[in-house]
Amino acid sequence: MATAQAADYYAYKRPHVAEYPAPPGMEIDETILKSVEQKTGPISGNTITLNEIQRDRITKIANANWAISRDVVSKPAFNPSLVDEIYRTELLVTSGSKSVPLQRVMVLEVSQYLENYLWPNFDPDNATFEHLMSMILMVNEKFRENVPAWKCFHDRDDPFEGFLRRVLLLKQQGRDLNMAEKTNYLIFLIHSFQSLEDEIVRGTVLKLVHLQLWHSLSSGRFQMELCLHPQLIKKWKTMVKKEAKEARRTGMSSDPRDKLEVKFLPMLIQEFLEILDSKVINSPKHSDEKERLINLYQDDETLVDEACLLYCERFMEFLIDLLSQLPTRRFFRAVIEDVAVVAKCRLSTLYTHQRGKLFAQLVDLLRFYEGFEIDDHVGTQLSDDDVLLAHCSRLQAFQLLAFKEIPKLRDLALANVGSIEKRNDLCKRLSVLSAEELKDVVCNKLKLLENSDPCVERMDFLTEVMVSTFEKRQSQKEAINALPLYPNEQVMWDESVVPSINYTGEGCLALPKLNLQFLTLHDYLLRNFNLFRLESTYEIREDIQDVLPRLAAYINNEGETRFRGWSRMAVPIKEFKITEVKQPNIGEVKPSAVTAEVTYSVSRYTSQIRSEWNGLKEHDVLFLLSVRPFLEPLSGEEASKLSVPERFGLQYVRGCEVIEIRDEDGNLMNDFTGRVKREEWKPPKGELRTVVLALDTAQYQMDVNAIAEKDAEDIYKTFNVMMRRKPKENNFKAILESIRDLMNEACIVPEWLHDIFLGYGNPSAAQWTNMPDTLDIVDFKDTFLDADHLRESFPDYDVSFLHPDGDVDKFPKPPFHITLPRTLKSAANQVLPGATKRGGVDGDIVNKMMETNGKREQIIVETYVPPDPGPYPQDQPKKNNVRFTPVQIGAVISGIQPGLTMVVGPPGTGKTDTAVQILNVLYHNCPSQRTLIITHSNQALNDLFEKIMQRDVPARYLLRLGQGEQELATDVEFSRQGRVNAMLARRLELLAEVERLAKTLHLPEDVGYTCETAGYFWLLHVYSRWEQFLAACESNQDKASFVKDRFPFKEFFSDTPQPVFIGLSFERDMRAAKGCFRHLTTMFQELEECKAFELLKSTADRANYLMTKQAKVVAMTCTHAALKRKDFLQLGFKYDNLLMEESAQILEIETFIPMLLQRQEDGHARLKRCILIGDHHQLPPVVKNMAFQKYSHMDQSLFTRFVRLGIPYVELNAQGRARPSIAKLYNWRYRQLGDLSYVQNERVFQLANTGFCYEYQLVDVPDHRGMGESAPVPWFYQNLGEAEYVVSVYMYMRLLGYPASKISILTTYNGQKHLIRDVIRQRCASHPLIGSPSKVTTVDRFQGQQNDYILLSLVRTRFVGHLRDVRRLVVAMSRARLGLYVFCRRSLFEQCYELQPTFQLLLQRHDRLALNLDETTCPTERFVGDTGRIHLVSGLEEMEHIAMNKFYQLYQVLCMLFV
């Protein structure tokens, strides 16, 4: 039977959410079977039947008490003892390294245990400990699975707050938690502090990190903090008075340290330190220090308590999260320093233990954030000078103290700062003090610690505290500049920072997180730099792992590495040599450049692959590998125990960049410098190629240091393989360089955007209503089709139409000038339909603000007659024909004003039309400003650009950059070269027109020789004649034919399609004359713009001028912007407005970089407007590594983060894509998504789908030949039954006459996509009556596209899979216009809580395909809702039979026709 064709396995490793077990009654994973067997005995077979799953205890309990079931109408009353029993027998972990029995928790969570049982029956006052812990586990599981966790709680806000309060009080209820419970409790706290956008969660947890937390500080630390921040003294005194007053009123304890908010976090820290000190590593006590140190480094892993280790790692994550957000960091950092958490962790046994590698990395990350360069109480970033000044002041103060009071430190006191600021120097200087003396310095003189701290008796601890306080730390800029951009083998296979694809979310990682807020812009860039670098590292690692087995390396008899196999993407190296190492730049240690040459042969490759290697270009990134395999082949068992580098003998990996490539004769290939002229280029000679490479200087310096200091192997003598990557996947270096350049600059975002960008301040601060310099009067040009359209767009206002002279216009016609009313500002944009803001202005208040003296406020609209554009057809402006909705008008108004505009565009609501109209109105109201358009994909950019060309924006002002320009469906080229050629061609046309004009004026024709001579001609002969004509007209307005007789350019305009003047009306002819002169003005204006192209001789200079000066609208993808940022800065590229489409699909950093493609002007950013258009309810940016997606939230776009922060946005509310009934499948996800009249009234939407009873339907597909889903390789899911069923329905549709171009087949997995393509290739593609559908692709790939009919295969039968991400469901349901047919396993998907709204609608109809077999050809005259005679298809076999019958019937008809 048809199967997927061989393909690159790694191409299918798509991001996915956690795997979920089937609900009761479904097949489940074998890992669950083990748990079932423990309770019910062994189960045979590879699959599990309904009867077998019913034997599981959890399944029986769920079915009886809370699971949704079609068979059971009522459920028994809530039983608290049942919750207790489930917790004790199923959820409680008493031993082992896991904090939860993951499979049991998954089964309970997917059965809606939390939503249907725990939460509805939760009473904050009476809930048991087991009930509370069960809810904590379910919430944690939801976060692990990346599904909304707090959603179900908001139906009861008061109990929700009570639940959170009970959680905080849990440890004070006298019950000891075991280690697994402590870990789960801690994970819940981590999730809570990462959910500050939730008002109730925020209000509860932020009390734990408020100023009152300082009651727990030691007296010395407390005084130190108040001295450093005197502005807090008044606030502190006010708080203390308030607390005392409250204590007297309630009669409670007057000691504030007894309050939960004060002692909660210190108690947690103390508990952690106890576990770290005594429970993680159960090593025996040793009599002397030497024996302890020897034991410290032993590799016996049995000494490590895995449960305690996981707790310690999670606690580090918790502290890092608190220090990396300003609201939680502000007062908490002092508590961390007061207890010296970092010092105690660094000196712990676990820090240097083999099993403590991840813990050590997390401690280092905590240390980094503890000393982050920020003023905690003001929120401003500290410059390098500020940090250095603070360090020197701190050290000098200590020197002064030492000089006065510590005689033994006299040498330290008199030394210069530079000689004592390093760690080794400080340790050496402090070693002269005894333990008691050092303790006195730390605890009594400096007051860094309390005497009661048990660790102050340890000399190494006291020294560590002193050193960490006074040593000079490497600045963040120095650290990032010293970091190699290319990953090496050590980073690639470090599972702590680059986890494998099968990351489950059970543990933490040494990775930064992208959440709601960032400390500074530098912090933002640093986190994104690290994550983007590691994501690229993961992709590079996958490519290397694909290449190595193909090469089949072995050791020959001479002991040299040779290769039996071959790879398309890698070649053996014949010779490698370093040719140049340049001196370092001033102030640097690393070389300024390192150049190498690599020689390789292309003799063994086919012409296609050879051309790919010959096609290497300048700046392409390559990787040098050192491969040294084992002498003897490994057995399967041996190989399985080794890592990939060990298995294939990979020793080293180094990245490099191509400078140039030469053939065997030394001739330059692929020259981009102009040294080799195009006509002189010759095909490469020979089979040997020599490529000149630029090595990473930072990595080279590190390698050289290792050789010198550690006597390490010379890496650069071992390289024997060179690997390349696909060009589209290999642009990471340029993007990383752009981020690093931003970190080295004084990175300035607009002041109006700065705080919001970091996640602080008023969410509405950047909205246009709060911005200066707004446009009070706006010319909307062709936005409104007529006066009624304008009235409909402002339903809450009285619209008054006036002539320019102030008289009422009774018959108004567009275009219109609109004076925006004050209420649009005073109501914070809530008046604009669709403007949405959490906590916004109340609707009643808005209505009162709009009503003045009982009347609605007026909008003053001034009508005007646009000037005559000219007598030729090309002079006529292009006009909009879209009847925008009121909400779209609101988006246009917001978009043309300064500030931040966010537009949420649900599927089919006209996001692109709205964006284009914003650009159109903006161009005409601010003609001197330049706009940058950014999208995620070339397809979206081309769609947007094609629509811009249909508006009244001159083509000469449009420019499209990047590689996708050739896909534009236009006759005009809009690339830089195309626009230059167009301008040069236009120049010749215009000069010819100038010569013709001169001839009609009886002047010499050489005035059209150049643009400069044409300019003189304009001033001397054209404009002067026009002025004389106007002067003459002033005194002859009573003569009807005067304009016709005296117009000076009448002969030039004699070739117009219609006569220009009629001679019957002076006013009419004068208007036509002005139109003619406007044509001439435009002509000479264009010539003036062409002058630069005449003066500049090189193509590059002309193209750069076009981009930096000429173009008013420049469009590119976000990737192109990141790649070319340095070039844009060098050229002086400038823009005033930024419009970003698909912004919910763009990575945070790829959204940020386009905001900074220009240099500052006088220390200020030039950017005036930022318009973000997207839909956070659809799929996010693609992140291939699961860990970066789930743990670090790297797939969160800037658009989504702004929505989470509560920034106001306009949500478009009328879709014009799909039938209203189909739109209901996904419109529940949006606030008020309705339908345009077009989809309600057009006949194509009213008629039914021929041959189908319903316009949409869910089709239940059982096992086919005893099998449901399968996976030939991991994550490559297939379902043969669904594939065959979908193809049979497709054949049926084609035989009824449906066009193939109107049908697309979608699926949720790449494996199924290839399987369906294979089935179609065998059964349909070659047949003229059927052929292939428009597309067979995945839901993810089809985002942003649509078709009339969609056949959707959901594939999974054992687990819901990544469709549980509702964003993917929205995309899947919203691609169809007229027909949607979903093929899946009903009993699996109907149980999924997140998908309920959609599947409840789908399941209101038959779950067997309902056909109308009475209809034989398209189209039908039957209307939607009229099913006709319903025939329910029993299954796949009958559907195949129906399709074949249709085929034979059609075949017989065709035979009769041609006989």
Short mmCIF file of C-alpha atoms in Angstrom, two decimals, residues 676-1013:
data_model
loop_
_atom_site.label_atom_id
_atom_site.label_comp_id
_atom_site.label_asym_id
_atom_site.label_seq_id
_atom_site.Cartn_x
_atom_site.Cartn_y
_atom_site.Cartn_z
CA VAL A 676 36.11 39.94 -12.74
CA LYS A 677 33.91 41.37 -15.46
CA ARG A 678 30.86 39.36 -16.45
CA GLU A 679 32.04 38.87 -20.01
CA GLU A 680 35.42 37.62 -18.77
CA TRP A 681 33.94 34.93 -16.52
CA LYS A 682 34.88 31.37 -17.49
CA PRO A 683 33.70 27.97 -16.23
CA PRO A 684 35.82 26.61 -13.36
CA LYS A 685 38.82 24.47 -14.32
CA GLY A 686 39.68 21.08 -12.83
CA GLU A 687 38.14 19.20 -9.93
CA LEU A 688 40.00 20.79 -7.03
CA ARG A 689 38.57 23.87 -5.32
CA THR A 690 40.25 26.18 -2.84
CA VAL A 691 38.04 28.24 -0.59
CA VAL A 692 39.41 31.10 1.48
CA LEU A 693 37.70 31.25 4.88
CA ALA A 694 37.40 33.76 7.69
CA LEU A 695 37.56 31.94 11.03
CA ASP A 696 35.87 33.14 14.21
CA THR A 697 38.54 35.24 15.93
CA ALA A 698 37.07 34.82 19.43
CA GLN A 699 37.00 31.04 19.09
CA TYR A 700 40.51 31.02 17.63
CA GLN A 701 41.83 32.98 20.61
CA MET A 702 40.16 30.55 23.03
CA ASP A 703 41.68 27.58 21.18
CA VAL A 704 45.15 29.12 21.15
CA ASN A 705 44.91 29.87 24.87
CA ALA A 706 43.90 26.28 25.54
CA ILE A 707 46.92 25.02 23.58
CA ALA A 708 49.25 27.33 25.51
CA GLU A 709 47.80 26.90 29.00
CA LYS A 710 46.52 23.32 29.03
CA ASP A 711 48.80 21.75 26.43
CA ALA A 712 45.66 20.90 24.43
CA GLU A 713 45.67 19.43 20.93
CA ASP A 714 46.05 21.84 18.01
CA ILE A 715 42.52 21.69 16.66
CA TYR A 716 43.43 23.39 13.39
CA LYS A 717 45.64 20.48 12.31
CA THR A 718 42.84 17.92 12.61
CA PHE A 719 40.02 19.15 10.32
CA ASN A 720 39.10 16.62 7.65
CA VAL A 721 35.47 17.45 6.71
CA MET A 722 33.83 20.66 5.54
CA MET A 723 30.03 20.95 5.80
CA ARG A 724 27.64 23.43 4.25
CA ARG A 725 23.96 24.08 4.97
CA LYS A 726 20.92 25.10 2.95
CA PRO A 727 21.11 28.85 2.26
CA LYS A 728 17.67 29.63 3.69
CA GLU A 729 18.61 27.98 6.99
CA ASN A 730 22.08 29.45 7.20
CA ASN A 731 21.53 33.16 7.92
CA PHE A 732 21.93 32.89 11.68
CA LYS A 733 25.35 34.57 11.81
CA ALA A 734 24.18 37.82 10.24
CA ILE A 735 21.22 37.99 12.63
CA LEU A 736 23.44 37.28 15.64
CA GLU A 737 25.84 39.99 14.48
CA SER A 738 22.93 42.43 14.22
CA ILE A 739 21.85 41.63 17.78
CA ARG A 740 25.42 41.96 19.05
CA ASP A 741 25.84 45.28 17.24
CA LEU A 742 22.68 46.53 18.92
CA MET A 743 24.10 45.53 22.30
CA ASN A 744 27.25 47.55 21.59
CA GLU A 745 25.30 50.63 20.54
CA ALA A 746 23.47 53.16 22.60
CA CYS A 747 20.30 51.34 21.69
CA ILE A 748 17.54 53.92 21.50
CA VAL A 749 13.94 53.00 20.87
CA PRO A 750 11.44 55.86 20.76
CA GLU A 751 10.81 57.34 24.18
CA TRP A 752 7.08 56.80 23.77
CA LEU A 753 7.69 53.06 23.26
CA HIS A 754 10.54 52.35 25.69
CA ASP A 755 8.67 51.50 28.90
CA ILE A 756 5.91 49.61 27.13
CA PHE A 757 8.47 47.60 25.21
CA LEU A 758 10.06 46.47 28.46
CA GLY A 759 6.62 45.70 29.91
CA TYR A 760 6.20 48.55 32.42
CA GLY A 761 4.10 51.65 32.91
CA ASN A 762 0.70 52.52 31.57
CA PRO A 763 -0.26 50.09 28.77
CA SER A 764 -2.04 52.93 26.96
CA ALA A 765 0.90 55.33 27.11
CA ALA A 766 1.95 54.74 23.49
CA GLN A 767 -1.57 54.92 22.10
CA TRP A 768 -2.19 57.82 19.74
CA THR A 769 -4.68 59.35 22.14
CA ASN A 770 -1.81 59.98 24.57
CA MET A 771 0.68 61.18 21.98
CA PRO A 772 1.59 64.76 21.02
CA ASP A 773 1.45 66.10 17.45
CA THR A 774 -1.60 64.13 16.38
CA LEU A 775 -3.38 64.84 13.11
CA ASP A 776 -6.53 66.72 14.06
CA ILE A 777 -7.79 67.08 10.47
CA VAL A 778 -7.33 64.09 8.21
CA ASP A 779 -7.85 63.80 4.46
CA PHE A 780 -9.27 60.31 4.08
CA LYS A 781 -9.07 60.39 0.28
CA ASP A 782 -10.88 57.32 -1.13
CA THR A 783 -11.42 55.55 2.22
CA PHE A 784 -15.18 56.24 2.18
CA LEU A 785 -17.13 55.17 -0.87
CA ASP A 786 -19.97 57.61 -0.20
CA ALA A 787 -21.55 59.75 2.51
CA ASP A 788 -23.63 56.88 3.87
CA HIS A 789 -20.46 54.84 4.28
CA LEU A 790 -18.99 57.61 6.41
CA ARG A 791 -22.13 57.85 8.57
CA GLU A 792 -22.09 54.06 9.08
CA SER A 793 -18.47 54.29 10.20
CA PHE A 794 -19.27 56.70 13.05
CA PRO A 795 -22.57 55.37 14.42
CA ASP A 796 -22.19 57.17 17.77
CA TYR A 797 -21.77 60.64 16.28
CA ASP A 798 -23.84 63.16 14.37
CA VAL A 799 -22.03 63.74 11.08
CA SER A 800 -22.19 67.26 9.61
CA PHE A 801 -21.07 67.78 6.02
CA LEU A 802 -19.83 71.28 5.16
CA HIS A 803 -18.45 72.99 2.11
CA PRO A 804 -15.01 74.62 2.43
CA ASP A 805 -16.79 77.97 2.84
CA GLY A 806 -18.72 76.66 5.86
CA ASP A 807 -22.10 76.10 4.21
CA VAL A 808 -23.92 72.81 4.70
CA ASP A 809 -23.41 70.31 1.89
CA LYS A 810 -26.73 68.63 1.21
CA PHE A 811 -25.36 66.25 -1.41
CA PRO A 812 -21.92 65.28 -0.09
CA LYS A 813 -19.56 63.21 -2.13
CA PRO A 814 -16.10 61.91 -1.27
CA PRO A 815 -13.30 62.72 -0.73
CA PHE A 816 -13.66 64.13 2.78
CA HIS A 817 -11.59 66.09 5.27
CA ILE A 818 -12.61 64.98 8.78
CA THR A 819 -11.96 66.92 11.96
CA LEU A 820 -11.54 64.20 14.57
CA PRO A 821 -13.68 64.96 17.66
CA ARG A 822 -12.16 65.37 21.09
CA THR A 823 -13.95 62.33 22.49
CA LEU A 824 -11.83 60.08 20.30
CA LYS A 825 -8.94 61.18 22.51
CA SER A 826 -10.61 61.70 25.86
CA ALA A 827 -12.19 58.23 25.79
CA ALA A 828 -8.80 56.61 25.26
CA ASN A 829 -9.82 55.29 21.87
CA GLN A 830 -12.63 53.20 23.31
CA VAL A 831 -15.03 55.07 21.06
CA LEU A 832 -13.43 53.50 18.04
CA PRO A 833 -15.30 50.28 17.43
CA GLY A 834 -13.13 47.30 18.12
CA ALA A 835 -10.66 49.14 20.28
CA THR A 836 -10.03 46.72 23.11
CA LYS A 837 -8.18 47.30 26.33
CA ARG A 838 -8.14 45.34 29.55
CA GLY A 839 -9.35 47.63 32.29
CA GLY A 840 -10.36 50.29 29.75
CA VAL A 841 -12.87 53.10 29.96
CA ASP A 842 -16.36 51.97 30.87
CA GLY A 843 -18.87 52.10 28.02
CA ASP A 844 -21.36 54.20 30.00
CA ILE A 845 -18.68 56.76 30.76
CA VAL A 846 -17.79 56.88 27.10
CA ASN A 847 -21.39 57.49 26.11
CA LYS A 848 -21.67 60.33 28.65
CA MET A 849 -18.47 61.86 27.31
CA MET A 850 -19.87 61.79 23.79
CA GLU A 851 -23.11 63.41 24.86
CA THR A 852 -23.02 67.13 25.40
CA ASN A 853 -26.19 68.74 26.75
CA GLY A 854 -28.17 65.66 25.86
CA LYS A 855 -26.89 65.63 22.28
CA ARG A 856 -24.35 63.43 20.63
CA GLU A 857 -21.15 65.11 19.64
CA GLN A 858 -20.74 66.10 16.05
CA ILE A 859 -18.11 65.11 13.56
CA ILE A 860 -17.34 67.93 11.16
CA VAL A 861 -16.73 66.64 7.66
CA GLU A 862 -15.55 69.02 4.98
CA THR A 863 -16.26 68.01 1.42
CA TYR A 864 -14.03 69.24 -1.33
CA VAL A 865 -13.61 68.79 -5.03
CA PRO A 866 -10.22 67.31 -5.81
CA PRO A 867 -8.22 69.16 -8.46
CA ASP A 868 -8.29 67.89 -12.01
CA PRO A 869 -5.46 65.33 -12.15
CA GLY A 870 -4.81 65.75 -15.86
CA PRO A 871 -6.25 64.97 -19.30
CA TYR A 872 -4.66 61.55 -19.84
CA PRO A 873 -5.94 58.19 -18.51
CA GLN A 874 -2.67 57.58 -16.64
CA ASP A 875 -3.27 60.83 -14.73
CA GLN A 876 -6.42 59.48 -13.09
CA PRO A 877 -5.86 58.29 -9.51
CA LYS A 878 -6.53 54.68 -8.57
CA LYS A 879 -9.39 54.36 -6.11
CA ASN A 880 -10.32 52.05 -3.29
CA ASN A 881 -13.46 49.95 -3.77
CA VAL A 882 -13.55 48.23 -0.36
CA ARG A 883 -16.42 49.25 1.90
CA PHE A 884 -14.54 49.28 5.18
CA THR A 885 -16.37 48.39 8.36
CA PRO A 886 -16.52 50.84 11.30
CA VAL A 887 -13.86 48.84 13.11
CA GLN A 888 -11.57 48.93 10.08
CA ILE A 889 -12.07 52.69 9.94
CA GLY A 890 -11.08 52.83 13.62
CA ALA A 891 -7.91 50.92 12.76
CA VAL A 892 -7.15 53.34 9.92
CA ILE A 893 -7.64 56.36 12.20
CA SER A 894 -5.35 54.86 14.82
CA GLY A 895 -2.78 53.79 12.25
CA ILE A 896 -2.30 57.20 10.66
CA GLN A 897 -1.75 58.84 14.04
CA PRO A 898 1.60 58.81 15.85
CA GLY A 899 2.25 56.11 18.44
CA LEU A 900 1.64 52.37 18.67
CA THR A 901 -1.28 50.80 16.85
CA MET A 902 -2.15 47.14 17.24
CA VAL A 903 -4.71 45.51 14.98
CA VAL A 904 -5.93 41.96 15.66
CA GLY A 905 -7.18 40.49 12.42
CA PRO A 906 -9.15 37.23 12.72
CA PRO A 907 -9.22 35.05 9.59
CA GLY A 908 -10.83 36.71 6.59
CA THR A 909 -11.38 40.13 8.21
CA GLY A 910 -9.34 42.15 5.72
CA LYS A 911 -6.10 42.75 7.59
CA THR A 912 -4.23 43.42 4.35
CA ASP A 913 -6.87 45.82 2.99
CA THR A 914 -6.79 47.73 6.26
CA ALA A 915 -2.98 47.90 6.21
CA VAL A 916 -2.95 49.15 2.62
CA GLN A 917 -5.49 51.87 3.38
CA ILE A 918 -3.45 53.03 6.37
CA LEU A 919 -0.45 53.36 4.04
CA ASN A 920 -2.52 55.15 1.42
CA VAL A 921 -4.00 57.73 3.81
CA LEU A 922 -0.65 58.15 5.55
CA TYR A 923 1.13 58.86 2.27
CA HIS A 924 -1.34 61.59 1.29
CA ASN A 925 -1.45 63.23 4.72
CA CYS A 926 2.30 63.03 5.41
CA PRO A 927 3.88 62.98 1.93
CA SER A 928 7.37 63.77 3.20
CA GLN A 929 7.49 60.77 5.53
CA ARG A 930 8.86 57.35 4.64
CA THR A 931 7.28 54.05 5.63
CA LEU A 932 8.91 50.67 6.15
CA ILE A 933 6.78 47.55 5.62
CA ILE A 934 7.84 44.30 7.30
CA THR A 935 6.24 40.86 7.00
CA HIS A 936 7.24 37.36 8.00
CA SER A 937 6.87 35.69 4.61
CA ASN A 938 7.51 36.70 1.02
CA GLN A 939 3.97 35.62 0.14
CA ALA A 940 2.39 38.05 2.60
CA LEU A 941 4.73 40.82 1.52
CA ASN A 942 3.84 40.31 -2.12
CA ASP A 943 0.11 40.24 -1.33
CA LEU A 944 0.46 43.52 0.54
CA PHE A 945 2.62 45.10 -2.16
CA GLU A 946 0.30 44.12 -4.98
CA LYS A 947 -2.60 45.82 -3.21
CA ILE A 948 -0.55 48.96 -2.56
CA MET A 949 0.02 49.23 -6.29
CA GLN A 950 -3.75 49.38 -6.74
CA ARG A 951 -3.92 52.56 -4.62
CA ASP A 952 -3.02 56.14 -5.47
CA VAL A 953 0.65 55.84 -4.51
CA PRO A 954 3.01 56.50 -7.46
CA ALA A 955 4.99 53.43 -8.48
CA ARG A 956 8.24 55.40 -8.41
CA TYR A 957 7.92 55.69 -4.63
CA LEU A 958 7.55 51.93 -4.07
CA LEU A 959 10.50 49.60 -3.45
CA ARG A 960 10.55 45.87 -2.68
CA LEU A 961 13.76 44.44 -1.20
CA GLY A 962 14.73 40.79 -0.80
CA GLN A 963 14.58 37.56 -2.75
CA GLY A 964 10.83 37.22 -3.21
CA GLU A 965 10.36 40.17 -5.56
CA GLN A 966 10.34 37.95 -8.63
CA GLU A 967 7.14 36.30 -7.35
CA LEU A 968 5.18 39.57 -7.58
CA ALA A 969 2.25 39.20 -9.97
CA THR A 970 2.91 42.51 -11.76
CA ASP A 971 4.37 43.68 -15.03
CA VAL A 972 6.57 46.24 -13.27
CA GLU A 973 9.75 45.33 -11.40
CA PHE A 974 9.99 46.75 -7.90
CA SER A 975 13.43 45.49 -6.90
CA ARG A 976 16.25 48.00 -6.55
CA GLN A 977 17.65 47.14 -9.96
CA GLY A 978 14.19 47.07 -11.50
CA ARG A 979 13.30 50.49 -10.09
CA VAL A 980 16.62 51.96 -11.27
CA ASN A 981 15.97 50.63 -14.77
CA ALA A 982 12.43 51.95 -14.63
CA MET A 983 13.63 55.39 -13.55
CA LEU A 984 16.20 55.49 -16.37
CA ALA A 985 13.60 54.40 -18.91
CA ARG A 986 11.12 56.91 -17.52
CA ARG A 987 13.78 59.63 -17.81
CA LEU A 988 14.09 59.00 -21.53
CA GLU A 989 10.31 59.07 -21.95
CA LEU A 990 10.00 62.34 -20.06
CA LEU A 991 12.88 63.99 -21.93
CA ALA A 992 11.18 63.03 -25.17
CA GLU A 993 8.00 64.69 -23.86
CA VAL A 994 10.04 67.81 -22.99
CA GLU A 995 11.38 67.93 -26.53
CA ARG A 996 7.84 67.61 -27.86
CA LEU A 997 6.71 70.40 -25.54
CA ALA A 998 9.56 72.63 -26.73
CA LYS A 999 8.61 71.91 -30.32
CA THR A 1000 4.99 72.92 -29.71
CA LEU A 1001 6.28 76.17 -28.17
CA HIS A 1002 8.51 76.71 -31.22
CA LEU A 1003 11.71 76.53 -29.18
CA PRO A 1004 14.94 74.59 -29.81
CA GLU A 1005 14.46 70.90 -28.99
CA ASP A 1006 17.86 70.46 -27.27
CA VAL A 1007 16.27 71.55 -24.00
CA GLY A 1008 15.47 67.88 -23.47
CA TYR A 1009 19.09 66.79 -23.53
CA THR A 1010 19.42 66.26 -19.78
CA CYS A 1011 17.29 66.58 -16.67
CA GLU A 1012 19.21 69.72 -15.76
CA THR A 1013 18.49 71.48 -19.09
#
